[in-house]
Amino acid sequence: FIIGSLMPAFDDIFAFLFGPPFAHHSLFHSILGSIFTYLLFRTLSNKKIALFALAGNLLHILFNFYLDYVSLFFPLTYQEFGLSDILKISTYWLKVINYPIILILFIYSILKYFLALKK
């Protein structure tokens, strides 16, 4: 799941190594990239692991859509869109509101995990 959620980092690597058509939000921030992630992990492992990798990739895309922009239909178009386009507010305000909540939930889950280990 974690590796699948990090697959979109390859967009930056490919953009650096190959340049266009790759960009920060390109292949692995799209439907095609999610399919590619599934097929790659299905080839290297079993169906269960491939589904976890796909779920990680899709969750990354969902967070980017929610807090930023994604080019969901790459390579057909580079058009990026996100929740801020629908709500007509800046991504800045989405991040200001949501990042503290995400941080608090993360800290809570880590503390809960370590307290459970202590018992």
mmCIF file of C-alpha atoms in Angstrom:
data_model
loop_
_atom_site.group_PDB
_atom_site.id
_atom_site.type_symbol
_atom_site.label_atom_id
_atom_site.label_comp_id
_atom_site.label_asym_id
_atom_site.label_seq_id
_atom_site.Cartn_x
_atom_site.Cartn_y
_atom_site.Cartn_z
ATOM 1 C CA PHE A 1 0.000 0.000 0.000
ATOM 2 C CA ILE A 2 2.755 2.429 0.967
ATOM 3 C CA ILE A 3 4.822 1.726 -2.141
ATOM 4 C CA GLY A 4 1.724 2.120 -4.298
ATOM 5 C CA SER A 5 0.994 5.469 -2.673
ATOM 6 C CA LEU A 6 4.549 6.571 -3.450
ATOM 7 C CA MET A 7 4.373 5.579 -7.127
ATOM 8 C CA PRO A 8 3.333 9.138 -8.135
ATOM 9 C CA ALA A 9 6.825 10.244 -7.072
ATOM 10 C CA PHE A 10 7.998 8.614 -10.297
ATOM 11 C CA ASP A 11 6.291 11.461 -12.163
ATOM 12 C CA ASP A 12 8.960 13.817 -10.812
ATOM 13 C CA ILE A 13 11.750 11.363 -11.590
ATOM 14 C CA PHE A 14 10.499 10.802 -15.151
ATOM 15 C CA ALA A 15 10.078 14.557 -15.667
ATOM 16 C CA PHE A 16 13.679 15.092 -14.550
ATOM 17 C CA LEU A 17 15.129 12.221 -16.594
ATOM 18 C CA PHE A 18 13.026 12.397 -19.757
ATOM 19 C CA GLY A 19 11.307 15.785 -19.709
ATOM 20 C CA PRO A 20 8.074 16.149 -21.685
ATOM 21 C CA PRO A 21 5.601 14.476 -21.865
ATOM 22 C CA PHE A 22 6.207 13.825 -18.161
ATOM 23 C CA ALA A 23 5.513 16.500 -15.541
ATOM 24 C CA HIS A 24 4.960 16.728 -11.786
ATOM 25 C CA HIS A 25 1.356 15.537 -12.131
ATOM 26 C CA SER A 26 1.367 13.241 -15.134
ATOM 27 C CA LEU A 27 1.442 9.452 -15.546
ATOM 28 C CA PHE A 28 1.047 8.137 -11.993
ATOM 29 C CA HIS A 29 -1.416 10.880 -11.083
ATOM 30 C CA SER A 30 -3.812 9.561 -13.733
ATOM 31 C CA ILE A 31 -6.126 6.649 -14.417
ATOM 32 C CA LEU A 32 -3.566 5.187 -16.820
ATOM 33 C CA GLY A 33 -0.882 5.333 -14.119
ATOM 34 C CA SER A 34 -3.141 3.555 -11.660
ATOM 35 C CA ILE A 35 -3.704 0.772 -14.173
ATOM 36 C CA PHE A 36 0.044 0.618 -14.803
ATOM 37 C CA THR A 37 0.690 0.411 -11.032
ATOM 38 C CA TYR A 38 -1.728 -2.494 -10.723
ATOM 39 C CA LEU A 39 -0.221 -4.348 -13.701
ATOM 40 C CA LEU A 40 3.330 -3.782 -12.464
ATOM 41 C CA PHE A 41 2.594 -5.122 -8.993
ATOM 42 C CA ARG A 42 0.469 -7.946 -10.418
ATOM 43 C CA THR A 43 3.449 -8.994 -12.546
ATOM 44 C CA LEU A 44 5.902 -8.788 -9.642
ATOM 45 C CA SER A 45 3.681 -10.313 -6.951
ATOM 46 C CA ASN A 46 0.185 -11.612 -6.352
ATOM 47 C CA LYS A 47 -3.272 -10.125 -6.850
ATOM 48 C CA LYS A 48 -3.695 -9.097 -3.187
ATOM 49 C CA ILE A 49 -0.490 -7.045 -3.135
ATOM 50 C CA ALA A 50 -1.350 -5.525 -6.528
ATOM 51 C CA LEU A 51 -4.729 -4.412 -5.174
ATOM 52 C CA PHE A 52 -3.058 -2.830 -2.126
ATOM 53 C CA ALA A 53 -0.620 -0.976 -4.407
ATOM 54 C CA LEU A 54 -3.527 0.182 -6.579
ATOM 55 C CA ALA A 55 -5.414 1.369 -3.484
ATOM 56 C CA GLY A 56 -2.339 3.316 -2.344
ATOM 57 C CA ASN A 57 -1.966 4.956 -5.740
ATOM 58 C CA LEU A 58 -5.658 5.853 -5.897
ATOM 59 C CA LEU A 59 -5.566 7.274 -2.373
ATOM 60 C CA HIS A 60 -2.614 9.473 -3.353
ATOM 61 C CA ILE A 61 -4.582 10.712 -6.360
ATOM 62 C CA LEU A 62 -7.631 11.340 -4.157
ATOM 63 C CA PHE A 63 -5.582 13.411 -1.693
ATOM 64 C CA ASN A 64 -4.035 15.376 -4.557
ATOM 65 C CA PHE A 65 -7.493 15.991 -6.013
ATOM 66 C CA TYR A 66 -8.776 17.071 -2.598
ATOM 67 C CA LEU A 67 -5.855 19.333 -1.638
ATOM 68 C CA ASP A 68 -4.262 20.240 -4.993
ATOM 69 C CA TYR A 69 -4.709 19.295 -8.656
ATOM 70 C CA VAL A 70 -4.390 16.125 -10.759
ATOM 71 C CA SER A 71 -4.204 15.441 -14.480
ATOM 72 C CA LEU A 72 -6.566 12.489 -14.278
ATOM 73 C CA PHE A 73 -6.759 11.881 -18.022
ATOM 74 C CA PHE A 74 -3.027 12.043 -18.874
ATOM 75 C CA PRO A 75 -1.757 11.395 -21.640
ATOM 76 C CA LEU A 76 -4.942 12.513 -23.419
ATOM 77 C CA THR A 77 -4.692 15.935 -21.779
ATOM 78 C CA TYR A 78 -2.458 17.786 -19.339
ATOM 79 C CA GLN A 79 -5.504 19.587 -17.920
ATOM 80 C CA GLU A 80 -5.255 19.583 -14.132
ATOM 81 C CA PHE A 81 -8.284 19.988 -11.908
ATOM 82 C CA GLY A 82 -9.171 19.492 -8.297
ATOM 83 C CA LEU A 83 -11.697 20.143 -5.584
ATOM 84 C CA SER A 84 -10.738 23.803 -5.493
ATOM 85 C CA ASP A 85 -12.087 24.153 -9.048
ATOM 86 C CA ILE A 86 -15.462 22.815 -7.917
ATOM 87 C CA LEU A 87 -15.617 24.833 -4.676
ATOM 88 C CA LYS A 88 -14.065 27.942 -6.281
ATOM 89 C CA ILE A 89 -11.619 28.458 -3.404
ATOM 90 C CA SER A 90 -7.844 28.486 -3.299
ATOM 91 C CA THR A 91 -5.930 25.278 -2.593
ATOM 92 C CA TYR A 92 -4.182 27.340 0.074
ATOM 93 C CA TRP A 93 -7.324 27.411 2.218
ATOM 94 C CA LEU A 94 -7.984 23.719 1.706
ATOM 95 C CA LYS A 95 -4.477 23.017 3.006
ATOM 96 C CA VAL A 96 -4.710 25.492 5.911
ATOM 97 C CA ILE A 97 -7.903 23.828 7.091
ATOM 98 C CA ASN A 98 -7.030 20.183 6.438
ATOM 99 C CA TYR A 99 -3.288 19.800 7.156
ATOM 100 C CA PRO A 100 -3.661 20.445 10.909
ATOM 101 C CA ILE A 101 -6.506 17.926 11.059
ATOM 102 C CA ILE A 102 -4.428 15.342 9.185
ATOM 103 C CA LEU A 103 -1.462 15.985 11.492
ATOM 104 C CA ILE A 104 -3.593 15.619 14.635
ATOM 105 C CA LEU A 105 -5.129 12.369 13.351
ATOM 106 C CA PHE A 106 -1.674 11.045 12.451
ATOM 107 C CA ILE A 107 -0.260 11.845 15.903
ATOM 108 C CA TYR A 108 -3.342 10.311 17.538
ATOM 109 C CA SER A 109 -2.985 7.084 15.552
ATOM 110 C CA ILE A 110 0.737 6.810 16.349
ATOM 111 C CA LEU A 111 0.120 7.384 20.069
ATOM 112 C CA LYS A 112 -2.755 4.893 20.084
ATOM 113 C CA TYR A 113 -0.554 2.304 18.381
ATOM 114 C CA PHE A 114 2.336 2.697 20.828
ATOM 115 C CA LEU A 115 0.016 2.711 23.847
ATOM 116 C CA ALA A 116 -1.504 -0.542 22.595
ATOM 117 C CA LEU A 117 1.993 -2.052 22.341
ATOM 118 C CA LYS A 118 2.756 -0.984 25.908
ATOM 119 C CA LYS A 119 -0.184 -3.007 27.331
#
